[in-house]
CSV table of C-alpha atoms in Angstrom, one decimal:
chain,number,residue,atom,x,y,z
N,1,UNK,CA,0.0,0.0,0.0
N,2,UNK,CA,1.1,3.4,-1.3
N,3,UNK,CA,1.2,6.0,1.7
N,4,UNK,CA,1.2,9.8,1.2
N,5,UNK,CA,4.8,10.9,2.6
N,6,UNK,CA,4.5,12.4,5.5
N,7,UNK,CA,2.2,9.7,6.6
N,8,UNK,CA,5.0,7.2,5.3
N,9,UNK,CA,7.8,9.2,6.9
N,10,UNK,CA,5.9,9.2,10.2
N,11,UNK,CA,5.3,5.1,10.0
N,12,UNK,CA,8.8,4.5,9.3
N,13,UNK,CA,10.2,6.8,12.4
N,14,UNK,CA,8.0,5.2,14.6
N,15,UNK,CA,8.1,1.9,13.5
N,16,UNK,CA,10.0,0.6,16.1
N,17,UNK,CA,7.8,2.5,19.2
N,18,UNK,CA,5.0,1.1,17.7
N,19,UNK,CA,6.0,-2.5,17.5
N,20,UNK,CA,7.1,-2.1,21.2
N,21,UNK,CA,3.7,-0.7,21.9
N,22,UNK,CA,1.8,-3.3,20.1
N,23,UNK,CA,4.2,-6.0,21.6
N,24,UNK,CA,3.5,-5.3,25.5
N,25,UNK,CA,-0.6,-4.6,24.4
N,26,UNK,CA,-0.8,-7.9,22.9
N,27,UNK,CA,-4.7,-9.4,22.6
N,28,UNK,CA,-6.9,-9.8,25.0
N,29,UNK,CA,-9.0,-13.0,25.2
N,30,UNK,CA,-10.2,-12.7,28.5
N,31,UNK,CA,-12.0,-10.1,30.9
N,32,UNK,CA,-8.7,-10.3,33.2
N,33,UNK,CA,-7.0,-9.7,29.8
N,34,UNK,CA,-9.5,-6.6,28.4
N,35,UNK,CA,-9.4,-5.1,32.2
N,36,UNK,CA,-5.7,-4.9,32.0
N,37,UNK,CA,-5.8,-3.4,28.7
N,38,UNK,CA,-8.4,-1.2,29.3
N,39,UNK,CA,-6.3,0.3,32.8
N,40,UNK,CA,-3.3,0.7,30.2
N,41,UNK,CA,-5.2,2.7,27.9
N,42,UNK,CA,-6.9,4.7,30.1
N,43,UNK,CA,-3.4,5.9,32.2
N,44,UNK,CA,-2.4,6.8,28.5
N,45,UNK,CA,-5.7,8.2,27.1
N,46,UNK,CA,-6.7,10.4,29.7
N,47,UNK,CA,-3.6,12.5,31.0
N,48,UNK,CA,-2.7,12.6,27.1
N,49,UNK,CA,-6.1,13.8,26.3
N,50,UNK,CA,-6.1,16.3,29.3
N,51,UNK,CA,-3.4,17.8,28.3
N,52,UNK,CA,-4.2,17.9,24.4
N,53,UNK,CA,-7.8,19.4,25.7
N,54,UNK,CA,-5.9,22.6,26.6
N,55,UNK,CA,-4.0,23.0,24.2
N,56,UNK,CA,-4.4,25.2,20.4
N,57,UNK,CA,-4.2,23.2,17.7
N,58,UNK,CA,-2.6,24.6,14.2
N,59,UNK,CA,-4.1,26.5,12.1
N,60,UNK,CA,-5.1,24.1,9.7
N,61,UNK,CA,-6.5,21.9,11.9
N,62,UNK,CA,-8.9,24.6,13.3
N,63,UNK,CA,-12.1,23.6,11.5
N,64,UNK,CA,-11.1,19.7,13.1
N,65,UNK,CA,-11.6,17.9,15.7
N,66,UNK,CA,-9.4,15.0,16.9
N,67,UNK,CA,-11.3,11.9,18.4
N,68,UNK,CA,-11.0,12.2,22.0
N,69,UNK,CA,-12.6,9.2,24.5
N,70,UNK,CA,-12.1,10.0,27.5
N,71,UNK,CA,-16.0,10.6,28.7
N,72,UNK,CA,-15.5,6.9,27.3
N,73,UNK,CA,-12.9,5.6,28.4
N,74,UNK,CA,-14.2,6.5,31.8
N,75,UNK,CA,-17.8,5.0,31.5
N,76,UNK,CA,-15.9,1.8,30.6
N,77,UNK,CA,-14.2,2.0,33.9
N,78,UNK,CA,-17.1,2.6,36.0
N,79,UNK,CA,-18.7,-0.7,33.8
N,80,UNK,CA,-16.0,-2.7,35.3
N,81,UNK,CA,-15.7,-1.2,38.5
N,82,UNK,CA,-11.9,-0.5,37.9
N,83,UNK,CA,-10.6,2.5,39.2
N,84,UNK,CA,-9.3,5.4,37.2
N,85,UNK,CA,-5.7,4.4,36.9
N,86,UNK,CA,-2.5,6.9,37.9
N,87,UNK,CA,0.4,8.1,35.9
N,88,UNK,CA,3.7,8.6,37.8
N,89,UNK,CA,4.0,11.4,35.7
N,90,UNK,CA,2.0,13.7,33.5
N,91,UNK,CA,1.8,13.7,29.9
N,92,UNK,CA,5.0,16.1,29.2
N,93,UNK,CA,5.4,16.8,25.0
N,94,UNK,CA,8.9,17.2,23.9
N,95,UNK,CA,10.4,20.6,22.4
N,96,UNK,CA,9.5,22.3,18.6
N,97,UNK,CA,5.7,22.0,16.9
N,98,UNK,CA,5.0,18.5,16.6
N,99,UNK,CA,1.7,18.4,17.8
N,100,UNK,CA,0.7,16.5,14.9
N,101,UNK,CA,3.0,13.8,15.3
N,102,UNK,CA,0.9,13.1,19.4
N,103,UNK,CA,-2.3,13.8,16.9
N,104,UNK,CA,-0.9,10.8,14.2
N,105,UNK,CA,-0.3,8.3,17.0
N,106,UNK,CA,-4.0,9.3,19.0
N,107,UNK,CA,-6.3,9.2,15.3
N,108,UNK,CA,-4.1,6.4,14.3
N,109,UNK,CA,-6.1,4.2,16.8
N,110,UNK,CA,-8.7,4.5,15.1
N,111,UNK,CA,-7.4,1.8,12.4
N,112,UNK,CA,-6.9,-1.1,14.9
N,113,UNK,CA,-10.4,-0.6,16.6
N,114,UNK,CA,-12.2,-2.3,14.3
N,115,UNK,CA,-10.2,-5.2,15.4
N,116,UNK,CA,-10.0,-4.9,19.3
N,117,UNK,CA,-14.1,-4.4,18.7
N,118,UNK,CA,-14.7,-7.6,17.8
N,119,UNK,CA,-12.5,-9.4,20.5
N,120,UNK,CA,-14.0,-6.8,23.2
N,121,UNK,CA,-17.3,-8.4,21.7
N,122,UNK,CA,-16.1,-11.8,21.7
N,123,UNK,CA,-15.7,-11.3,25.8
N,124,UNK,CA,-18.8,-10.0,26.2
N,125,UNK,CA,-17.9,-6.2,26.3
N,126,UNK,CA,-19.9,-4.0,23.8
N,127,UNK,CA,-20.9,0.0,22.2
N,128,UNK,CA,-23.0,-0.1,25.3
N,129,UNK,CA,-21.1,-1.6,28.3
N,130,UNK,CA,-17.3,-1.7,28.5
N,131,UNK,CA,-15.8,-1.1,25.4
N,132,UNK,CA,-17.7,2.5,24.2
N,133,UNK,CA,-14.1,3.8,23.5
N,134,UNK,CA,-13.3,1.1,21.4
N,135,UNK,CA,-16.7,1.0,19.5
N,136,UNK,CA,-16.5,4.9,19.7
N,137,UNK,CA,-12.8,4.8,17.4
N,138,UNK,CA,-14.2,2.1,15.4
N,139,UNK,CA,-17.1,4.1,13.9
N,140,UNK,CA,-15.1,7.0,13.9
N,141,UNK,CA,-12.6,6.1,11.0
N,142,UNK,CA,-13.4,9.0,8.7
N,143,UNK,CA,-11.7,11.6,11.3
N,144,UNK,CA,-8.6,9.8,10.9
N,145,UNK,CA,-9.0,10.5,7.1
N,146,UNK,CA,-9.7,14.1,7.5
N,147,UNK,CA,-6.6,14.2,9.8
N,148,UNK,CA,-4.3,12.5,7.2
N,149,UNK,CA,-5.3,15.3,4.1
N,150,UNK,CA,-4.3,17.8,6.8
N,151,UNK,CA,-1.3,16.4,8.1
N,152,UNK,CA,0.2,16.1,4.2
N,153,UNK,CA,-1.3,19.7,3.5
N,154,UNK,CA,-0.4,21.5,6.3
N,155,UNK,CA,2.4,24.1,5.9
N,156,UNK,CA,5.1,24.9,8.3
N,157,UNK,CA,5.5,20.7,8.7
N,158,UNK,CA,8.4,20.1,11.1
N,159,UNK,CA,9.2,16.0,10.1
N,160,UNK,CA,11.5,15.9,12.9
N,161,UNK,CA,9.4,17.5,15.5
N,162,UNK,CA,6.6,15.2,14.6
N,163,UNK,CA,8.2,12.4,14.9
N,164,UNK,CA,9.9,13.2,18.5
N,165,UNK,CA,6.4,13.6,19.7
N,166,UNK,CA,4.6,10.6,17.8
N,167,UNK,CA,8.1,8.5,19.6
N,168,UNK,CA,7.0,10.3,23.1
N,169,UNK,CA,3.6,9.2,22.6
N,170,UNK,CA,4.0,5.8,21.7
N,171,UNK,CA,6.9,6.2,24.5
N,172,UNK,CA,4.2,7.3,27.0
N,173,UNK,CA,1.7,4.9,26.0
N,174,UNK,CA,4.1,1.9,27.3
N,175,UNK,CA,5.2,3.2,30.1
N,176,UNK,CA,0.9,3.5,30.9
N,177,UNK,CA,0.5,-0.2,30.0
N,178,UNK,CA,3.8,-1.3,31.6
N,179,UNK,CA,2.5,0.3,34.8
N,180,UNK,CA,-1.1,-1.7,34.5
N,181,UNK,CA,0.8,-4.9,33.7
N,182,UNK,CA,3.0,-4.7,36.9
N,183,UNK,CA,-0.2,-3.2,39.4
N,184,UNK,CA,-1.9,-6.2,38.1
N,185,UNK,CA,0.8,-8.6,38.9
N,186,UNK,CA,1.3,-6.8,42.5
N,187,UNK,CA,-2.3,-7.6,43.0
N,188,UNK,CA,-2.4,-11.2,42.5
């Protein structure tokens, strides 16, 4: 498949994050599997989205929205009577004006969820109870399209400074699931 550039350039400088990422997330089969997923997601989600809810998007991007679940996210929680999980330390972007590299690894979601949808359905987790912020990225595809035509349109793209903060994302992301993996070990 034939990627437009920036999106290719992106893919290749984060290969590695992501595979690291996708690695420590592996499936879930199980509830016990989906509720340690679910704590790793939402101590990356929902500092990452805090901050990103505060903060001004470029110019181009102004008349877009990125899909944020956090209201999500946190009704799942409350399904499963799991706490809120904490961060040791809050979502912290690196240097320059790479906001759309965090943007490219948050949208990006969106193409997996079509895929962690029908195992969260498989365990019993649904649109409606559990999984809404899976379900929720699933149906929202179409933003992720809109945020690729910007991304390869925008002017004033910094490659580097997008891919620093796509890297810190990703980086961020496993350090959230790394945490829910070892509380859930402490636990047993």
């Amino acid at each position: 498949m034939h990627l437009p550039p920036r999106r290719n350039a992106l893919k290749e400088a984060t290969a590695s994050a992501h595979e690291a990422l996708d690695t420590l997330v592996g499936s879930f089969a199980t509830v016990a599997d989906y509720r340690r997923y679910l704590a790793g997601m939402a101590a990356f989600r929902l500092p990452v989205e805090d901050w990103l809810s505060g903060t001004r998007l470029p110019a181009a991007f102004q008349d877009w929205q990125p899909g944020l679940v956090r209201d999500e996210l946190k009704a799942d929680l409350v399904d499963l009577d799991a706490p809120e999980p904490t961060m040791d330390r809050p979502f912290t972007p690196p240097e320059g004006e790479g906001v759309i590299g965090l943007l490219y690894v948050l949208e990006g979601s969106s193409l997996g969820a079509r895929v962690l949808a029908k195992r969260a359905e498989a365990i019993g987790f649904s649109a409606e109870f559990g999984a809404r912020h899976i379900f929720s990225q699933a149906r929202n595809f179409s933003n992720w399209r809109a945020f690729s035509d910007r991304m390869e349109n925008v002017r004033g793209y910094d490659d580097r400074a997008a891919a620093r903060w796509a890297n810190t994302a990703f980086d961020y992301a496993r350090n959230a699931f790394e945490s829910a993996l070892n509380a859930d070990r402490t636990v047993r």
